[in-house]
Tab-separated table of C-alpha atoms in Angstrom:
chain	number	residue	atom	x	y	z
A	1454	MET	CA	4.274	4.282	-19.477
A	1455	LYS	CA	3.617	2.578	-15.848
A	1456	LYS	CA	4.413	3.978	-12.584
A	1457	VAL	CA	5.015	2.375	-9.123
A	1458	PHE	CA	4.307	4.650	-6.194
A	1459	ILE	CA	5.387	3.105	-2.604
A	1460	ILE	CA	3.703	4.191	0.628
A	1461	HIS	CA	5.754	3.245	3.538
A	1462	GLY	CA	4.505	2.373	7.228
A	1463	TYR	CA	4.063	3.826	10.559
A	1464	ASN	CA	7.622	5.679	11.927
A	1465	GLY	CA	8.500	4.207	8.308
A	1466	THR	CA	11.030	5.785	5.910
A	1467	PRO	CA	10.732	5.216	1.538
A	1468	ASN	CA	14.237	3.315	2.303
A	1469	GLY	CA	13.567	0.569	5.262
A	1470	SER	CA	13.111	-3.231	4.946
A	1471	TRP	CA	12.332	-4.264	1.614
A	1472	LEU	CA	10.650	-1.439	-0.214
A	1473	PRO	CA	14.053	-0.686	-2.173
A	1474	TRP	CA	13.918	-4.533	-3.297
A	1475	LEU	CA	10.792	-3.856	-4.904
A	1476	MET	CA	12.264	-0.911	-6.439
A	1477	GLY	CA	15.320	-2.645	-8.201
A	1478	GLU	CA	12.777	-5.493	-9.119
A	1479	LEU	CA	10.666	-2.993	-11.286
A	1480	LYS	CA	13.305	-1.604	-12.537
A	1481	ARG	CA	14.670	-4.244	-13.902
A	1482	GLN	CA	11.118	-4.698	-15.531
A	1483	GLY	CA	11.276	-1.600	-17.023
A	1484	VAL	CA	8.617	-0.153	-15.013
A	1485	TYR	CA	9.059	3.494	-12.659
A	1486	ALA	CA	9.135	2.972	-8.978
A	1487	CYS	CA	9.026	5.650	-6.447
A	1488	SER	CA	8.908	5.065	-2.254
A	1489	LEU	CA	7.313	7.961	-0.859
A	1490	ALA	CA	8.543	10.064	1.791
A	1491	MET	CA	5.612	10.394	3.929
A	1492	PRO	CA	5.061	13.231	6.328
A	1493	THR	CA	5.845	12.981	9.832
A	1494	PRO	CA	5.947	9.438	10.192
A	1495	ALA	CA	6.187	9.309	13.511
A	1496	ASP	CA	3.340	11.784	13.810
A	1497	PRO	CA	1.436	10.952	10.911
A	1498	VAL	CA	-1.358	12.883	10.136
A	1499	CYS	CA	-4.119	11.251	7.256
A	1500	SER	CA	-5.058	14.114	5.560
A	1501	GLU	CA	-1.603	15.106	4.944
A	1502	TRP	CA	-0.521	10.974	3.778
A	1503	VAL	CA	-3.544	11.262	1.435
A	1504	LYS	CA	-2.512	14.836	-0.034
A	1505	GLU	CA	0.881	13.268	-0.918
A	1506	ILE	CA	-0.040	10.247	-2.734
A	1507	ALA	CA	-3.045	12.603	-4.805
A	1508	ARG	CA	0.282	14.762	-5.388
A	1509	HIS	CA	1.964	12.464	-6.991
A	1510	VAL	CA	-1.091	10.305	-8.721
A	1511	ASP	CA	-2.075	13.911	-10.030
A	1512	GLN	CA	0.961	14.223	-12.201
A	1513	CYS	CA	0.117	10.938	-14.133
A	1514	LYS	CA	-2.729	11.823	-16.192
A	1515	ASN	CA	-1.326	9.611	-19.079
A	1516	ASP	CA	0.207	7.227	-16.672
A	1517	ASP	CA	-0.829	3.987	-15.647
A	1518	VAL	CA	-0.653	3.770	-11.948
A	1519	TYR	CA	0.421	1.434	-9.048
A	1520	LEU	CA	0.276	1.720	-5.301
A	1521	VAL	CA	1.611	-0.392	-3.055
A	1522	GLY	CA	1.151	-0.173	1.035
A	1523	HIS	CA	2.549	-1.217	3.710
A	1524	SER	CA	0.723	-1.701	7.269
A	1525	LEU	CA	0.060	2.233	7.947
A	1526	GLY	CA	0.757	3.122	3.990
A	1527	VAL	CA	-2.364	0.199	3.033
A	1528	ALA	CA	-5.069	2.862	5.233
A	1529	ALA	CA	-3.349	5.796	3.961
A	1530	ILE	CA	-4.062	4.592	0.550
A	1531	LEU	CA	-7.490	3.218	1.174
A	1532	ASN	CA	-8.316	6.565	2.490
A	1533	TYR	CA	-7.147	8.189	-1.133
A	1534	LEU	CA	-9.152	5.521	-2.418
A	1535	GLN	CA	-12.050	6.701	-0.887
A	1536	SER	CA	-11.745	10.265	-0.763
A	1537	ASP	CA	-12.766	12.988	-3.628
A	1538	LEU	CA	-9.067	13.375	-4.981
A	1539	ALA	CA	-8.979	9.967	-6.289
A	1540	THR	CA	-9.564	11.694	-9.791
A	1541	HIS	CA	-6.938	9.589	-11.160
A	1542	VAL	CA	-8.767	5.201	-11.326
A	1543	ILE	CA	-5.425	3.320	-9.961
A	1544	ASN	CA	-4.523	0.233	-12.004
A	1545	GLY	CA	-3.984	-1.888	-9.309
A	1546	VAL	CA	-3.188	-1.730	-5.516
A	1547	VAL	CA	-0.765	-4.393	-3.471
A	1548	ALA	CA	-1.188	-3.779	0.017
A	1549	VAL	CA	1.261	-5.645	2.671
A	1550	SER	CA	0.304	-5.695	6.349
A	1551	GLY	CA	-2.595	-3.638	5.757
A	1552	ARG	CA	-4.915	-2.528	8.509
A	1553	CYS	CA	-8.554	-2.224	8.895
A	1554	ILE	CA	-9.568	-2.720	12.182
A	1555	LYS	CA	-9.174	0.092	14.525
A	1556	SER	CA	-5.915	0.408	15.879
A	1557	ASP	CA	-5.289	1.207	19.725
A	1558	ASN	CA	-2.476	3.427	18.820
A	1559	PRO	CA	-3.874	6.832	18.865
A	1560	LYS	CA	-0.920	8.272	16.459
A	1561	THR	CA	-2.218	6.245	14.189
A	1562	ALA	CA	-6.358	6.311	14.573
A	1563	GLY	CA	-7.487	9.202	12.820
A	1564	PHE	CA	-6.668	7.108	9.333
A	1565	TYR	CA	-8.886	4.589	10.006
A	1566	GLY	CA	-12.413	5.230	10.446
A	1567	ASP	CA	-15.504	3.356	7.848
A	1568	PHE	CA	-13.924	2.026	4.804
A	1569	ASP	CA	-16.238	2.517	1.955
A	1570	PHE	CA	-15.169	-0.819	0.168
A	1571	GLU	CA	-17.335	-0.075	-2.726
A	1572	LYS	CA	-16.000	3.558	-3.223
A	1573	ILE	CA	-12.911	1.741	-2.735
A	1574	LYS	CA	-13.404	-0.959	-5.655
A	1575	LYS	CA	-14.585	1.816	-8.266
A	1576	SER	CA	-11.185	3.996	-7.361
A	1577	ALA	CA	-8.784	0.707	-8.414
A	1578	GLU	CA	-8.862	-1.562	-11.150
A	1579	ALA	CA	-6.840	-4.656	-9.216
A	1580	PHE	CA	-6.453	-5.287	-5.428
A	1581	ALA	CA	-4.226	-7.957	-3.726
A	1582	VAL	CA	-3.906	-8.632	-0.054
A	1583	ILE	CA	-0.646	-9.515	0.793
A	1584	HIS	CA	-0.104	-10.797	5.277
A	1585	GLY	CA	1.728	-13.062	7.388
A	1586	ASP	CA	0.784	-15.078	9.411
A	1587	ASN	CA	2.808	-14.631	12.696
A	1588	ASP	CA	2.102	-10.511	12.704
A	1589	GLN	CA	2.635	-9.171	16.184
A	1590	ILE	CA	2.588	-5.919	15.149
A	1591	VAL	CA	-1.132	-6.245	12.288
A	1592	PRO	CA	-2.968	-9.698	13.808
A	1593	PHE	CA	-3.608	-11.181	10.983
A	1594	ALA	CA	-7.457	-10.747	10.897
A	1595	ASN	CA	-7.053	-7.561	9.397
A	1596	GLY	CA	-5.680	-9.007	6.124
A	1597	GLU	CA	-8.955	-11.407	6.697
A	1598	LYS	CA	-11.466	-9.009	6.661
A	1599	LEU	CA	-9.271	-7.178	3.276
A	1600	SER	CA	-9.248	-9.280	1.380
A	1601	VAL	CA	-13.166	-10.198	1.933
A	1602	ALA	CA	-13.475	-6.376	1.469
A	1603	LEU	CA	-12.038	-6.308	-1.888
A	1604	GLY	CA	-13.091	-9.144	-2.972
A	1605	VAL	CA	-9.943	-10.560	-3.958
A	1606	PRO	CA	-8.286	-14.078	-2.287
A	1607	LEU	CA	-5.591	-13.355	0.388
A	1608	ILE	CA	-1.654	-14.228	0.007
A	1609	ALA	CA	-0.906	-15.242	3.543
A	1610	ILE	CA	2.977	-15.772	3.827
A	1611	LYS	CA	3.594	-18.296	6.449
A	1612	GLY	CA	5.198	-17.560	9.173
A	1613	GLY	CA	5.598	-14.110	7.773
A	1614	GLY	CA	5.751	-11.556	10.520
A	1615	HIS	CA	5.414	-7.877	9.823
A	1616	PHE	CA	8.442	-7.577	7.104
A	1617	THR	CA	10.034	-5.023	8.989
A	1618	GLY	CA	13.925	-4.254	8.174
A	1619	SER	CA	14.107	-5.499	12.114
A	1620	GLU	CA	12.732	-8.534	11.563
A	1621	GLY	CA	15.201	-9.465	8.639
A	1622	CYS	CA	12.710	-8.541	5.911
A	1623	TYR	CA	14.643	-7.047	2.926
A	1624	ALA	CA	13.020	-8.697	-0.073
A	1625	LEU	CA	9.575	-9.647	-0.184
A	1626	PRO	CA	9.042	-11.362	-3.461
A	1627	GLN	CA	4.970	-12.335	-3.092
A	1628	ALA	CA	4.335	-8.206	-3.101
A	1629	PHE	CA	6.840	-8.339	-6.507
A	1630	GLU	CA	4.716	-11.173	-7.876
A	1631	ALA	CA	1.165	-10.311	-7.381
A	1632	LEU	CA	2.255	-6.394	-8.619
A	1633	LYS	CA	4.016	-8.279	-11.428
A	1634	THR	CA	0.432	-10.204	-12.230
A	1635	ILE	CA	-1.298	-7.182	-12.106
A	1636	LEU	CA	0.674	-5.284	-14.333
A	1637	ILE	CA	0.309	-7.881	-17.275
A	1638	GLY	CA	-2.811	-7.891	-16.787
A	1639	LYS	CA	-3.171	-4.308	-17.688
C-alpha cells in the first residue's frame, strides 16, 4: 500500500493551509494520506519531531512510504532521513518551502545543523523541491540550495509565498503533481 505522511511546519497544525486539500486529492487516487500532529509546534524539539516521523514510518514495513514536508516539516524530514531511526527507505519526499540554511529563530535552531545530504539521498528514492519566489518566511535561496544538494530541479512558483493559510493558500497543485510523478515512478 502507498502511504503519504505530511509534516506541517513551525506553529502549524495537521489541518492547516493546503494539507487537507492534498489529503483529499490523494484519497481520490486511492492513496492513504495522513497529516501528522507534530509535538509542541510552537516550541518544537527536533528529536521529538524525528521520533514522531519514525513512529509512523516504522508501522509501515510492507508499505511504500512517502513524506511531504512544509517549512520546518522539511527540516524534520531531512533530520529523520539522516538519523539512525531511518531504517525504512522512503520511496519519495516532497519538500515545500523548506529551510536548509540556519534560521535566526532560536526556537527552531536545533533543526538546522550540518545536513549530510549524501546520507539523506540514500535514505529516499526520489525527491521534489518546491519553493515560492516571493517567500517572506523562508528565503528562496533555501529552495535553490536544497534542490542542488538533493540533485533535483527546483519547482519555483512565480509569485508564490510561503503557502500558508494566512496567505490564502488552501490548495497546492504543484505539490500534488510532484508527488503524483514520484508515485507513478514507483
